[in-house]
Structures are given as structure tokens and as C-alpha cells.
CSV table of C-alpha atoms in Angstrom, one decimal:
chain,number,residue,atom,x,y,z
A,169,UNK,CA,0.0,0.0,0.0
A,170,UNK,CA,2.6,2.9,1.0
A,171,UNK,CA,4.8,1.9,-2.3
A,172,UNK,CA,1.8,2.7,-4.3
A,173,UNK,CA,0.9,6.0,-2.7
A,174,UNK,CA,4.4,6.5,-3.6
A,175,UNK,CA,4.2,5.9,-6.9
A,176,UNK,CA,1.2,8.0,-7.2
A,177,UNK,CA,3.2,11.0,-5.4
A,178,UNK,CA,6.2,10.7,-7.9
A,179,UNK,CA,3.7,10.7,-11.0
A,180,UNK,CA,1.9,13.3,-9.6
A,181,UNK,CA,5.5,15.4,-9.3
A,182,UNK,CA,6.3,14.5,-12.5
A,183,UNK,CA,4.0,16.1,-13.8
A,184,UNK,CA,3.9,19.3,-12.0
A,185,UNK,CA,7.7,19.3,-13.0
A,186,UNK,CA,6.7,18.7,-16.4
A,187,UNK,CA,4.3,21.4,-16.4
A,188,UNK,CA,6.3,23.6,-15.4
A,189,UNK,CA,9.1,23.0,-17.8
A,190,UNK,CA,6.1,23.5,-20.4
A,191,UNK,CA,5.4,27.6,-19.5
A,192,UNK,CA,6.3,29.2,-22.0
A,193,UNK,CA,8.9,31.6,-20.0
A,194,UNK,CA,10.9,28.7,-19.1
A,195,UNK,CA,10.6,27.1,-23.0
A,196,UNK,CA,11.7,30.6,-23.8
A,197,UNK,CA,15.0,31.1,-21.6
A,198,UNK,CA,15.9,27.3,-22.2
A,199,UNK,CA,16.1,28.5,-25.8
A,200,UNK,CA,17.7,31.6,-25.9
A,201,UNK,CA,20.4,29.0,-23.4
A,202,UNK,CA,20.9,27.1,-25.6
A,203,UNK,CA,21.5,29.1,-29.0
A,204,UNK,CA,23.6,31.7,-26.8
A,205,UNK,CA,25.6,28.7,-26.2
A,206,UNK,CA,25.7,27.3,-29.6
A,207,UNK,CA,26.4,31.2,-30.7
A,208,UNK,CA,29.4,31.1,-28.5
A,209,UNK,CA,30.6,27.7,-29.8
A,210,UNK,CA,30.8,28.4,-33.3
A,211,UNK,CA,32.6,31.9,-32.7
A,212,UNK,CA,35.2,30.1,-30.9
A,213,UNK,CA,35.7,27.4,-33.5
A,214,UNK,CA,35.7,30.6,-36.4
A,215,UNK,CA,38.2,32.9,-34.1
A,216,UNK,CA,40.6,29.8,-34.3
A,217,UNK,CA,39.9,29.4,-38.2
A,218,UNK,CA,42.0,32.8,-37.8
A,219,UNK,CA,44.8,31.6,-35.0
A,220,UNK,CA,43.1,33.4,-32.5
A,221,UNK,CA,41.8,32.8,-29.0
A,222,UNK,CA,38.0,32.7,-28.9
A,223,UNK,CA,35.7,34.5,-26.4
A,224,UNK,CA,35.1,31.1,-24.2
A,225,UNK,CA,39.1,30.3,-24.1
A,226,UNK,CA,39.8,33.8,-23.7
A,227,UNK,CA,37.2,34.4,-20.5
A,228,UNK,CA,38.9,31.0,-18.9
A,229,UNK,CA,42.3,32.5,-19.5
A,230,UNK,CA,41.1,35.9,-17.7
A,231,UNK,CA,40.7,33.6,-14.1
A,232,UNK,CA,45.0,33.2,-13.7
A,233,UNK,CA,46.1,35.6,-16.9
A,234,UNK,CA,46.0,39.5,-17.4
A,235,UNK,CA,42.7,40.4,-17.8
A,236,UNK,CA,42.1,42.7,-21.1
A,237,UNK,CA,40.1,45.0,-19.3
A,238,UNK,CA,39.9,45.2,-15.0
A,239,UNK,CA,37.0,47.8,-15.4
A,240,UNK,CA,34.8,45.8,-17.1
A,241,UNK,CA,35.0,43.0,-14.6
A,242,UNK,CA,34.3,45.0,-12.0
A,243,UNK,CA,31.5,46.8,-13.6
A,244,UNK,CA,30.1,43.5,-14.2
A,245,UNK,CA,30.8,42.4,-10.5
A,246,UNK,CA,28.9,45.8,-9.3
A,247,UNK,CA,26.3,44.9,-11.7
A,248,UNK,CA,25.9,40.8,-9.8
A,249,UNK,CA,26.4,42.9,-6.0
A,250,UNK,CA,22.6,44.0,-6.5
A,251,UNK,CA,21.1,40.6,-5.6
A,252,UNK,CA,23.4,41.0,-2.0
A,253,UNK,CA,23.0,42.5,1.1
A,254,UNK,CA,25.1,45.3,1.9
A,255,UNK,CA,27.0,42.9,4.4
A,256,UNK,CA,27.6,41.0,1.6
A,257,UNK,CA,28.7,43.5,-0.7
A,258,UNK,CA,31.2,44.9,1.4
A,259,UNK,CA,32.8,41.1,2.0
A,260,UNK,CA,32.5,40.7,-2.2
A,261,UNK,CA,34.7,43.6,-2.5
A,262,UNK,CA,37.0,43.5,-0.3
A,263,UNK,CA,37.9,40.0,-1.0
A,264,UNK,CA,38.2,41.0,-5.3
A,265,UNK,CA,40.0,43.8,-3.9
A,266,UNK,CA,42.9,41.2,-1.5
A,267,UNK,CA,42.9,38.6,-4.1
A,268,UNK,CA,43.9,41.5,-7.1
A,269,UNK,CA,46.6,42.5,-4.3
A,270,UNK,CA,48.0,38.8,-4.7
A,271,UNK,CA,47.9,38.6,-8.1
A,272,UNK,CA,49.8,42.0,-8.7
A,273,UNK,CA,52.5,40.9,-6.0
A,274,UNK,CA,52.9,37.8,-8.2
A,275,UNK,CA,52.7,39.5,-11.3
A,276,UNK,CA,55.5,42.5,-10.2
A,277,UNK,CA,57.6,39.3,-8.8
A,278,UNK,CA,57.7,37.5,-11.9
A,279,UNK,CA,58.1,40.6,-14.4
A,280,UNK,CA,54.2,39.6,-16.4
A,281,UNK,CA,51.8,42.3,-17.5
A,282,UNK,CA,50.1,44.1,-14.3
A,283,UNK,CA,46.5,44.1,-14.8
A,284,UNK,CA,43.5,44.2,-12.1
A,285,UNK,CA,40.3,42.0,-12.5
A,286,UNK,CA,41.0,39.0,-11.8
A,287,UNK,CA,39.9,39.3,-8.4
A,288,UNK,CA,36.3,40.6,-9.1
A,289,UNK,CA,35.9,37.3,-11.8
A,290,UNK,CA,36.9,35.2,-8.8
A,291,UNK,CA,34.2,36.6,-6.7
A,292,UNK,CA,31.9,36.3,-9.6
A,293,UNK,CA,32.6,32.6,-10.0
A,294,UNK,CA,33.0,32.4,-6.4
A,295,UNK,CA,29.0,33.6,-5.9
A,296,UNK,CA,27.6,31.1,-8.5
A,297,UNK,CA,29.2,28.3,-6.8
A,298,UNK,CA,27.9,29.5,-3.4
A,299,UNK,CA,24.3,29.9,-5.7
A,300,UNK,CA,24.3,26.3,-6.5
A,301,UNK,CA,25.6,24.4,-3.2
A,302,UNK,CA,24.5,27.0,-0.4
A,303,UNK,CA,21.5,28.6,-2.0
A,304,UNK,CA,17.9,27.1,-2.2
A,305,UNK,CA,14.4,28.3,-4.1
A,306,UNK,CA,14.1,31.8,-4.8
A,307,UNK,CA,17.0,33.0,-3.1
A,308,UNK,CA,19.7,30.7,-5.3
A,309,UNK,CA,17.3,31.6,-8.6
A,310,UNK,CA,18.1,35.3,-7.7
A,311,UNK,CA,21.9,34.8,-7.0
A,312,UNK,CA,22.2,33.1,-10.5
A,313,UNK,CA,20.3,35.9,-12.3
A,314,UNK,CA,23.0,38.2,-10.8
A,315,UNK,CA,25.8,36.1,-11.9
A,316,UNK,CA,24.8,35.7,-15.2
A,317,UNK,CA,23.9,39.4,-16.0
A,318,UNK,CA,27.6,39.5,-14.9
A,319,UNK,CA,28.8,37.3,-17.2
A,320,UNK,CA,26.7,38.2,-19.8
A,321,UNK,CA,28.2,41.5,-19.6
A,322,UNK,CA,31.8,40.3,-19.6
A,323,UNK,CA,31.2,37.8,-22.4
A,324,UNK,CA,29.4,40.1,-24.6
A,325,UNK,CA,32.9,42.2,-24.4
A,326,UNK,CA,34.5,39.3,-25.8
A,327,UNK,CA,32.1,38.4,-28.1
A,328,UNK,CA,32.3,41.6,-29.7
A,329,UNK,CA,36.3,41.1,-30.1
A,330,UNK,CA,35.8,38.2,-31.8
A,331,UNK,CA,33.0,39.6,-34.1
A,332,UNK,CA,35.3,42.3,-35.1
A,333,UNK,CA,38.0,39.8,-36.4
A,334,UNK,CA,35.4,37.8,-38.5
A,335,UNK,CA,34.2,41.1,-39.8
A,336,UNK,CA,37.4,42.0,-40.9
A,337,UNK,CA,38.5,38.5,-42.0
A,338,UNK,CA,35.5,37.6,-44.4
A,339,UNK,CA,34.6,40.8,-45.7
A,340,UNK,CA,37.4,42.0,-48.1
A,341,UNK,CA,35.5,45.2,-49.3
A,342,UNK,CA,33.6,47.6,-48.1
A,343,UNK,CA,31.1,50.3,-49.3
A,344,UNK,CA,32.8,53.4,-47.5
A,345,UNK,CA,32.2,55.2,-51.2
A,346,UNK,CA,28.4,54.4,-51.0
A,347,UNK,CA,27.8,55.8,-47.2
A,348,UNK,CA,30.5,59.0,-47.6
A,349,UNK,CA,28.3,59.9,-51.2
A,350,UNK,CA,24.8,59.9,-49.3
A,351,UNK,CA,26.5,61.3,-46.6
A,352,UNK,CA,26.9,64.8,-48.9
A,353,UNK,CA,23.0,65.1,-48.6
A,354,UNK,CA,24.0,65.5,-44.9
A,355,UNK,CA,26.2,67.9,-44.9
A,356,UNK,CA,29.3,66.1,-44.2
A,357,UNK,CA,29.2,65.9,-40.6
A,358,UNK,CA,32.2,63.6,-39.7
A,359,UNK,CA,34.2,66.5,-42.0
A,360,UNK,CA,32.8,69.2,-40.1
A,361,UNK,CA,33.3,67.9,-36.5
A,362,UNK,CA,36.5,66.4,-37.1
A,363,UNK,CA,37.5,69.9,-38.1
A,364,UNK,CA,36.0,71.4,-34.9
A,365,UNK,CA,37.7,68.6,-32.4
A,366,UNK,CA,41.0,69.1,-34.3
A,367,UNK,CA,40.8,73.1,-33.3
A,368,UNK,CA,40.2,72.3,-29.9
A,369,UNK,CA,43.7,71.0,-29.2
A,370,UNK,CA,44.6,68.0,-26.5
A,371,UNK,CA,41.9,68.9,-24.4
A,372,UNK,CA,38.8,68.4,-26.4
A,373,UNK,CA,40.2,65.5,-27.9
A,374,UNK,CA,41.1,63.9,-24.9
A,375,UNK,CA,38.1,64.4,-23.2
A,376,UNK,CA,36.2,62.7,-25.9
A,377,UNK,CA,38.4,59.9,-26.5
A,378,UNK,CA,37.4,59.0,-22.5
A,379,UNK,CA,33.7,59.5,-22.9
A,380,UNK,CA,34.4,57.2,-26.1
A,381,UNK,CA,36.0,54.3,-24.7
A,382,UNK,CA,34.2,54.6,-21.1
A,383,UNK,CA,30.7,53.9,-22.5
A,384,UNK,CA,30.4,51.2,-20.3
A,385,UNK,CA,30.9,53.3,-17.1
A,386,UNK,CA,28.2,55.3,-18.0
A,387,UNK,CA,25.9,52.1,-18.9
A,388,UNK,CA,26.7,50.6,-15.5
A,389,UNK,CA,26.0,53.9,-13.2
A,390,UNK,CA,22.3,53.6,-14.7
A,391,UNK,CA,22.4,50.5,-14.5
A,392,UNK,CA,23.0,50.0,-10.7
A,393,UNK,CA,19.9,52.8,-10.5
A,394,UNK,CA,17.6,50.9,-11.7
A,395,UNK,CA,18.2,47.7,-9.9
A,396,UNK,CA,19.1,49.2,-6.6
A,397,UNK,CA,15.7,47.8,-5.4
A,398,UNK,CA,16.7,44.3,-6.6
A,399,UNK,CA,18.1,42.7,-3.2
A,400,UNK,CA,14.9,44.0,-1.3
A,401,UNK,CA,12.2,43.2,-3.2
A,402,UNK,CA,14.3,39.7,-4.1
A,403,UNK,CA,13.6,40.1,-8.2
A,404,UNK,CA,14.8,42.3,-11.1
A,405,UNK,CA,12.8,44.9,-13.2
A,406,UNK,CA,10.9,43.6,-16.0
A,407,UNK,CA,13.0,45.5,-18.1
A,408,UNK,CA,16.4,47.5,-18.0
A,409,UNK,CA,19.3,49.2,-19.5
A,410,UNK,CA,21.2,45.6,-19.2
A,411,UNK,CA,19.1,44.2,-21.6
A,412,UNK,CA,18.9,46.6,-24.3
A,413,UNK,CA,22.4,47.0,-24.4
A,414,UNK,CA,23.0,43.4,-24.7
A,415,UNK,CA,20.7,42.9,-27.8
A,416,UNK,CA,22.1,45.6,-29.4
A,417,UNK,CA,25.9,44.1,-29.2
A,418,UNK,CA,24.1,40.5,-30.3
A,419,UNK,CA,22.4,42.3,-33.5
A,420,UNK,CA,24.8,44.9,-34.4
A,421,UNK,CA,27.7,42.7,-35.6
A,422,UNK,CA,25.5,41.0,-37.9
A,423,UNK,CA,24.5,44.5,-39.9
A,424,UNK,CA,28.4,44.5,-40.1
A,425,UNK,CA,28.4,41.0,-41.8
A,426,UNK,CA,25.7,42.7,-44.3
A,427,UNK,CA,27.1,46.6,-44.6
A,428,UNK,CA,30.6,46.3,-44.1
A,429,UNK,CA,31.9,49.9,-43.6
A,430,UNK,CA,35.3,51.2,-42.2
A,431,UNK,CA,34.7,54.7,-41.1
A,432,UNK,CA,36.5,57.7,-42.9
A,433,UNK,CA,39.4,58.1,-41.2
A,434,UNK,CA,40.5,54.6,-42.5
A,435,UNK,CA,39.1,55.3,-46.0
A,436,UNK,CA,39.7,58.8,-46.6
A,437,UNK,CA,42.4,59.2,-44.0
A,438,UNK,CA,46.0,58.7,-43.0
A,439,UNK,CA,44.8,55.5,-40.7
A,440,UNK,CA,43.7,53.7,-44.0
A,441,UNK,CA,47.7,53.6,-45.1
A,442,UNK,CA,47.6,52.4,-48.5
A,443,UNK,CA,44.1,50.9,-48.2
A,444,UNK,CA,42.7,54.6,-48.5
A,445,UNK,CA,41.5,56.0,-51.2
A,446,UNK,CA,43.0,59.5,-50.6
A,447,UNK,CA,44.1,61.2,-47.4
A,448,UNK,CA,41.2,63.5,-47.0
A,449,UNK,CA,40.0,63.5,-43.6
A,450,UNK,CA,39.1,66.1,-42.3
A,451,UNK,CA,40.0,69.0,-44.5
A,452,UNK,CA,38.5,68.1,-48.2
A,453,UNK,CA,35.4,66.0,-48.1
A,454,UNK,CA,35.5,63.5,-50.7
A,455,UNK,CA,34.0,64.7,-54.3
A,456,UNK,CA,31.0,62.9,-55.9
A,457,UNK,CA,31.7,60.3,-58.4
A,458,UNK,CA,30.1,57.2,-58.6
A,459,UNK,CA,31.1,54.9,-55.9
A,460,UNK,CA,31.7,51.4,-56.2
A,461,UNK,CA,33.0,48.5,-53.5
A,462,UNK,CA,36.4,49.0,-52.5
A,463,UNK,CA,38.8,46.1,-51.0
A,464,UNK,CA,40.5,46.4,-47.7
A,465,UNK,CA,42.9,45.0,-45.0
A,466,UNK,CA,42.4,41.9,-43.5
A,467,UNK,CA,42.8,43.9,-39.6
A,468,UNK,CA,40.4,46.9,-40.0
A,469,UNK,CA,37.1,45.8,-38.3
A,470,UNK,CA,34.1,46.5,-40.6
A,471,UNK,CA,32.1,47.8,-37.6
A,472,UNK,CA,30.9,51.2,-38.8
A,473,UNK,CA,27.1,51.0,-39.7
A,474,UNK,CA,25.3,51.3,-38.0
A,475,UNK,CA,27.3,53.0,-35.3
A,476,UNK,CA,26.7,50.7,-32.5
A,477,UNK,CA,28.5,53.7,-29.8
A,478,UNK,CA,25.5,55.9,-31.1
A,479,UNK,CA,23.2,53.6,-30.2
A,480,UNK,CA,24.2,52.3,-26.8
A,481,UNK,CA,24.6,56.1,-26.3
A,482,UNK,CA,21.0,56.3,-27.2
A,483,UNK,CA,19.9,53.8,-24.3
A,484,UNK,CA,21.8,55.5,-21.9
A,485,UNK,CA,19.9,58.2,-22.6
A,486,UNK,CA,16.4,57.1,-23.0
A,487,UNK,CA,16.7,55.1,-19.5
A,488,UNK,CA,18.7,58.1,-18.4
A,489,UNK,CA,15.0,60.2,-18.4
A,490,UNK,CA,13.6,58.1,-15.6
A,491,UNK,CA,16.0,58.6,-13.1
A,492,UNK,CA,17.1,61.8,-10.9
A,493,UNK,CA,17.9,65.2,-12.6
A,494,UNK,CA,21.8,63.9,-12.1
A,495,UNK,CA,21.1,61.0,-14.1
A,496,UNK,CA,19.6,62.9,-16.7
A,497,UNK,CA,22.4,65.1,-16.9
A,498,UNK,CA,24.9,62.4,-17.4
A,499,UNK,CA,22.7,60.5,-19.6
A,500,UNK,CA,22.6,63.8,-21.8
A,501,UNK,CA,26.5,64.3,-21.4
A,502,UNK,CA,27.3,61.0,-22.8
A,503,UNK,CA,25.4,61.1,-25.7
A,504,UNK,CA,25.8,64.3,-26.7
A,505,UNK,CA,30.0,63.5,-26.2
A,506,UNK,CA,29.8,60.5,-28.0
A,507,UNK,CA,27.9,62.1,-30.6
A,508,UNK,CA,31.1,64.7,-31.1
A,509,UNK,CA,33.7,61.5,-30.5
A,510,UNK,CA,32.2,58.9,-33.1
A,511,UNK,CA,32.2,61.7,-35.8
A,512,UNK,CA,35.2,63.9,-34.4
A,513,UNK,CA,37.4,61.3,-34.1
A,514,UNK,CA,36.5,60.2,-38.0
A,515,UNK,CA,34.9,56.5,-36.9
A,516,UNK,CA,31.5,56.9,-38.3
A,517,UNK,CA,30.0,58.8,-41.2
A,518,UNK,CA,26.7,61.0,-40.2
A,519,UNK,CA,24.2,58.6,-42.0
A,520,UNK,CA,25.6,55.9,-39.6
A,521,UNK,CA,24.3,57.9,-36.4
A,522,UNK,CA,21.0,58.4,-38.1
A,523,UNK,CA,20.9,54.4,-38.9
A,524,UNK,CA,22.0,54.0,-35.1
A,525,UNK,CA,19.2,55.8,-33.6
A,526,UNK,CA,16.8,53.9,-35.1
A,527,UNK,CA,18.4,50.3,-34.6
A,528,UNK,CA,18.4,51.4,-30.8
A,529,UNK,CA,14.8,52.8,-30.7
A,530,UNK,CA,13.7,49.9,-32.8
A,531,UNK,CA,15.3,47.7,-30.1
A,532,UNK,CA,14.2,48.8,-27.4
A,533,UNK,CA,10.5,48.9,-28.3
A,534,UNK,CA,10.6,45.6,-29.0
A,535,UNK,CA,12.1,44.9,-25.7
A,536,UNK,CA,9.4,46.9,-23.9
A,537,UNK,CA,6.8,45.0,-25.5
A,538,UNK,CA,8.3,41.5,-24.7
A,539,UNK,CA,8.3,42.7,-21.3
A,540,UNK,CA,4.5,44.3,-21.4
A,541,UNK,CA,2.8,41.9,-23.5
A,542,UNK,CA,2.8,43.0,-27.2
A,543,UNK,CA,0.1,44.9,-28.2
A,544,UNK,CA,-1.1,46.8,-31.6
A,545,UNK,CA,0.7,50.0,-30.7
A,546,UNK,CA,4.2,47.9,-30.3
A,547,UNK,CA,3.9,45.9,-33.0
A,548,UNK,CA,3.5,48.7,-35.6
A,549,UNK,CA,6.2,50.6,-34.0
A,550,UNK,CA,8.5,47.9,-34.3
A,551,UNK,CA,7.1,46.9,-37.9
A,552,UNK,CA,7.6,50.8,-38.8
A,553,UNK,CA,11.3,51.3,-37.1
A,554,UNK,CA,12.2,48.2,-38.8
A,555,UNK,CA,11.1,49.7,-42.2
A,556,UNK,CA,12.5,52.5,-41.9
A,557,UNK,CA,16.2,50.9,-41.1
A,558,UNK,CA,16.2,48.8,-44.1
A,559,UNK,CA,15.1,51.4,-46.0
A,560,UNK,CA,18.1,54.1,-44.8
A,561,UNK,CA,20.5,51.0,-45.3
A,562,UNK,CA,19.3,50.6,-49.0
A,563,UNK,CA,19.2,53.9,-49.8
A,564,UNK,CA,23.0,54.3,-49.0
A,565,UNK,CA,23.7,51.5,-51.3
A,566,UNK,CA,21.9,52.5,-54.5
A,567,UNK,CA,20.6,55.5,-53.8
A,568,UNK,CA,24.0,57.2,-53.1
A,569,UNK,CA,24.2,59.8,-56.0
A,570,UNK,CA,21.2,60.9,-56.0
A,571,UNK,CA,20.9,61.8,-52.1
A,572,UNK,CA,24.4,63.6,-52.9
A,573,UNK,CA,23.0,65.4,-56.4
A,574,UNK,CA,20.1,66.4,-54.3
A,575,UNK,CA,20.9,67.2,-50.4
A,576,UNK,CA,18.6,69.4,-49.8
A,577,UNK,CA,15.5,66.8,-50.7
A,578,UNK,CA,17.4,63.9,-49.4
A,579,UNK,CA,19.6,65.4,-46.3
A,580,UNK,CA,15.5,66.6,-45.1
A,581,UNK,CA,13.9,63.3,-45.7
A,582,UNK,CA,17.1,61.6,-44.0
A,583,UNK,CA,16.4,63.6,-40.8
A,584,UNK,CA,12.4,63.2,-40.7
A,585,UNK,CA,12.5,59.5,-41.2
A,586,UNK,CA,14.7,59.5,-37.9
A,587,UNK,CA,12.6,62.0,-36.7
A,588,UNK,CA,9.2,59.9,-37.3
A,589,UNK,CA,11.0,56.9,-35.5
A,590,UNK,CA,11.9,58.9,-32.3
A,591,UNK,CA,8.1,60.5,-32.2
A,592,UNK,CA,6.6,57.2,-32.9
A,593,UNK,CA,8.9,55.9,-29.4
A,594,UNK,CA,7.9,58.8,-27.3
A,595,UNK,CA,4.1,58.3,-28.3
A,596,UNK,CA,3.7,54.9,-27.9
A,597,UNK,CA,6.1,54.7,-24.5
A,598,UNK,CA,3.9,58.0,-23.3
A,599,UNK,CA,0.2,55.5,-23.8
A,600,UNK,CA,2.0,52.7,-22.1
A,601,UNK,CA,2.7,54.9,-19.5
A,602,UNK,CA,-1.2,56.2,-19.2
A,603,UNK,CA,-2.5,52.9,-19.4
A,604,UNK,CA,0.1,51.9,-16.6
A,605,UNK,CA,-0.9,54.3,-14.5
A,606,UNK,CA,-4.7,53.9,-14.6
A,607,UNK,CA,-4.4,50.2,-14.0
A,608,UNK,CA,-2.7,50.8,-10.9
A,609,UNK,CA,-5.1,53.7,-9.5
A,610,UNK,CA,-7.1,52.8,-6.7
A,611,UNK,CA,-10.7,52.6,-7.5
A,612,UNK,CA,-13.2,55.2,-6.4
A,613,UNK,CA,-15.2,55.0,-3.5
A,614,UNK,CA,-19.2,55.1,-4.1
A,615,UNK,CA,-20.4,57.3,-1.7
A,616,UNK,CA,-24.2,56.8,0.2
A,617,UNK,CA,-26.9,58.4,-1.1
A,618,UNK,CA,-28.4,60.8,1.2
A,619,UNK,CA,-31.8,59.6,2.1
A,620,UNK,CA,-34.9,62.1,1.2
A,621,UNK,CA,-36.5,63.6,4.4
């Protein structure tokens, strides 16, 4: 008798377990686990096609080796500290902090490269073990989640190394002639600013090339404000600046694949070597002629359009607007900074940061919805922002001439197509908002009817 109520039990749990392996949330993530995995595989196996490291043996390497960058491991350790207590936090840092202090002491002793980080992976690593044999229930689920948006963060760093190398191994042109001839009905805008950083001497320059390469900073400071509520309330938002900034370093490097572009101070300046067509940049912008693919260097990534700093720039500022008035401020800074750097600094032609904007707006309705529930009003914005990317990218291509023969028809048009994108976002994020906040108000109370005396 007690063997078969035991039986019945362990059906009757393996089917609740099998239920719940059947939501669709759980369906989804096991998915997108496995196909991140598979992703990673196969751009390991290309990067050592080339006689490279990939990003999985390059992440191993980073526990006892010189990590390549010690501020992105500990922005990604800040980012896995919001699941702890402040007890805990204190003890996480602190112990990356001793353990980086033996490695340097080892590293200074034997003459290696000095480099700090490895201690913040180790307390990383160190947490996700702790998840799995000292956590239980909702409190090792939440533990994990903070890990992985940690290495998540750390591996899309590396990822986007190895992307780069593909990009610049299997694409032998580019169409830098196609994007700097529409670019005319813009006004030239990498020629212009790259003149104005150039008069500002070391100090403009200098500033900008910091804003440039310390995007992440910026990403991680909003970051931390938005889940600064995640170790009390013991779950993360439904949606943050993590996540949009992840899909747009998955997606990007694919438009590269397609729209291999260098940037114009490789192919119209002294950087391109002998690969330029002409050393032009910044002074003369190019003349109008018809353009036509042009072949490369095997080392040049082909990361120019869209301009992925432009739109990770872009998040920070939209998820910038919600927070306090310093937030904002920063948020504006760094966009308006990276704006100046990615042009200034000759890495991206002006129809790149239009393309940019609306990759990131596109992206990050989509990820609203997800999170929301998709309704009409997301689904045509992301039907329409999608539109209107593949359109600017084929009207680069063979549209070129014309938008140059005509800027003042095209350069417009260029600018209100970005333009519709942006107030499409801000309309459709404004109703979500209404219809937020009147599914949360309380509802009225009836008042009694005075009787009739």
C-alpha cells in the first residue's frame, strides 16, 4: 500500500515538473540558453579558423592571466552585487579587492603584465558556486540571475572582439564610397566635427576619447539605479538598460556582416595607409563620383554601420529620463559626447548615427513589449522602425548619388525618417505609461446616497 501512494506522489510530481518545464517563460530562456551557447561555440571554432583565441578560451584564461580590461570585470561584479546585502557586498569587495593584491605581488615578482580583475571574476565565479551548493528556491534563482547578468556583460565584451575579427577577415570590401556619397546630402558631418575637435587641441580631444572608450561606465551607473531595489524586493525589473544594451551588441555585428563599412578616417584618412583611397580627412570632403565597393585590409574591423557607440549612447539616454535630474544630466552628457567622438574622431559617417538611432529605438520597443505583453501600438512601432532601417541602409547603397545630387531633398527626408522613428517611441512609450498608471489607481469610493426627508 505505502509503495503505491508512492508511486502515485512521484507521478503526480512529475507532472507538476513537467508542467512547469512547459510555461512558455521557461521554454523561452531554455532556448535563448541554448543558442547563446551554440552562438558562442561556433565563434570560438571561427576565431581559431584565424589563429586566434576565442571568447570562451579567452574568459577561462582571464581567471590566472592579465585580464584585457579590469574595469569591465568590476563593472560587471557591481552589476551581480545588486542581488546582495550590503554585508555581503562589502565582503565581495573586499575579498576581489585582497585577491587583485596577490595577483599583482605575483605578477611585479615575476616581471608579467600588471593588470587588475581577476579578483572581481573570482568573486563572480566564487558567488555562482555559493548559488548552486548553499542557496535554495528563490533565493539561489536570484543569485544566478545576478551572476549571469555579470557574465553576460563580460562575455558580450568578448564576443564583440571576436565579431570584429570575423568582420574583418571575411569581408574584403567595403562600401565606404556608398555611405561618404549619401552622406553629402547630410552635410558632411564627420568633415565638419572632425574639423572642430581638431581646433580644440589636447583637451577636447582627450576628453572625448574618454567619454568614447568609457561607455560602459556610463551604462553601468544607470544601471545600478535601476536595480538598486533588486536585493529588497528579491527580483529584477521587468526591463532595464542591461538588456537593451546586450541585444544591441548581439544584433549589431551581424549589420556588419551585411554593410561592411570602415569609417572615414580609415578610407579617406592617414589610418587607412595604403588601403585609403586618398588622405582626406578632415579637411577636403571626398567629391562625388560614382562609388563602387572597395577592397581592404584583413585587420580593419568593418564595424561602422550602423554605429553601435551611437546607439548604446541612445539607451543611456532614454533610461537616463527616468531617473534623478543627475542621471539625466549624465545621460545627456554621454550622448551628446559620443555624438562629437564617433564623428570627431573620424569612426562613423553622419548617415551611420541616423541608422543607429533607429536600430536602438527599434530595439528597445521591441524589448518593452516583450516585457509588457505586445500589443497593436508595439507591433507597428516595431514593424515601422524596422522599415525605416532597411530602407536608410538601402538607400545608402543605390541611392547614393542621387541623395548627394540632391541634399537638400534627401539630407531633409534623411532627418524626418529618424525624426518619425523617435516620435513614434515617445508616443507609444507615453500611452504605455497612461495605461500603466490607470491600471494601478485605486478605485473610487461610491459614496451613500443621502436619504430624502
Amino acid at each position: 500500500m505505502t509503495s503505491r501512494v508512492t508511486r502515485v506522489f512521484s507521478r503526480i510530481g512529475g507532472r507538476i515538473r513537467l508542467a512547469g518545464w512547459r510555461q512558455p517563460r521557461v521554454i523561452l530562456w531554455v532556448a535563448v540558453s541554448v543558442v547563446a551557447l551554440g552562438f558562442l561555440i561556433a565563434l570560438e571554432i571561427a576565431a581559431r579558423r584565424y589563429g586566434v583565441s576565442g571568447p570562451i578560451t579567452t574568459q577561462a584564461r582571464e581567471v590566472i592571466f592579465a585580464p584585457q580590461s579590469g574595469t569591465v570585470l568590476y563593472a560587471s561584479m557591481a552589476l551581480m552585487m545588486v542581488v546582495l546585502t550590503w554585508r555581503q557586498r562589502f565582503i565581495a569587495v573586499g575579498a576581489a579587492v585582497g585577491i587583485d593584491g596577490v595577483f599583482w605581488l605575483v605578477r611585479w615578482a615575476v616581471d608579467a603584465k600588471m593588470m587588475v580583475g581577476n579578483g572581481a571574476l573570482w568573486v563572480t565565479l566564487a558567488c555562482a558556486v555559493i548559488a548552486v551548493t548553499r542557496r535554495t528556491g528563490r533565493d539561489r534563482v536570484l543569485l544566478l540571475k545576478g551572476v549571469g547578468l555579470a557574465l553576460l556583460l563580460v562575455a558580450g565584451r568578448k564576443t564583440g572582439y571576436t565579431w570584429l575579427l570575423i568582420t574583418s577577415k571575411t569581408r574584403p570590401t567595403v562600401l565606404d564610397q556608398y555611405v561618404a556619397t549619401a552622406d553629402h546630402a547630410l552635410g558632411d558631418p564627420s568633415w565638419m566635427v572632425g574639423r572642430i575637435v581638431a581646433a580644440t587641441g589636447n583637451v577636447g580631444a582627450h576628453v572625448l576619447d574618454w567619454v568614447y572608450v568609457q561607455l560602459a561606465v556610463a551604462a553601468v551607473i544607470i544601471a545600478l539605479y535601476q536595480l538598486r531595489n533588486v536585493a529588497a524586493e528579491r527580483r529584477f525589473p521587468g526591463h532595464h538598460l542591461v538588456r537593451t544594451f546586450l541585444v544591441i551588441g548581439l544584433l549589431g555585428p551581424g549589420i556588419y556582416m551585411i554593410y561592411p563599412v570602415v569609417g572615414p578616417v580609415f578610407a579617406y584618412g592617414a589610418d587607412g595607409g595604403q588601403w585609403a583611397m586618398a588622405n582626406l580627412w578632415p579637411d577636403t570632403p571626398p567629391p562625388v563620383g560614382t562609388p563602387r565597393p572597395m577592397p581592404f585590409d584583413e585587420i580593419t574591423p568593418r564595424n561602422c554601420m550602423p554605429s553601435l557607440h551611437t546607439a548604446w549612447a541612445t539607451a543611456i539616454f532614454i533610461h537616463s529620463l527616468k531617473g534623478p535630474r543627475a542621471l539625466q544630466f549624465l545621460g545627456t552628457f554621454w550622448l551628446i559626447a559620443t555624438l562629437g567622438a564617433t564623428l570627431g574622431f573620424g569612426y562613423h559617417y553622419g548617415a551611420d548615427i541616423v541608422a543607429g538611432v533607429v536600430f536602438t529605438l527599434t530595439i528597445e520597443a521591441a524589448l518593452r513589449s516583450l516585457d509588457r505583453g505586445w500589443d497593436r501600438a508595439g507591433i507597428q512601432l516595431v514593424v515601422y522602425g524596422t522599415v525605416v532601417f532597411a530602407a536608410l541602409l538601402a538607400s545608402y547603397r543605390y541611392l547614393s548619388v542621387e541623395m548627394a545630387g540632391h541634399p537638400w531633398v534627401f539630407g531633409p527626408l534623411l532627418i524626418l525618417a529618424m525624426t518619425s522613428v523617435i516620435y513614434g517611441y515617445v508616443r507609444t512609450t507615453k500611452l504605455w505609461e497612461r495605461k500603466a498608471a490607470s491600471a494601478h489607481l485605486p478605485e473610487p469610493r461610491r459614496e451613500p446616497q443621502p436619504e430624502l426627508v
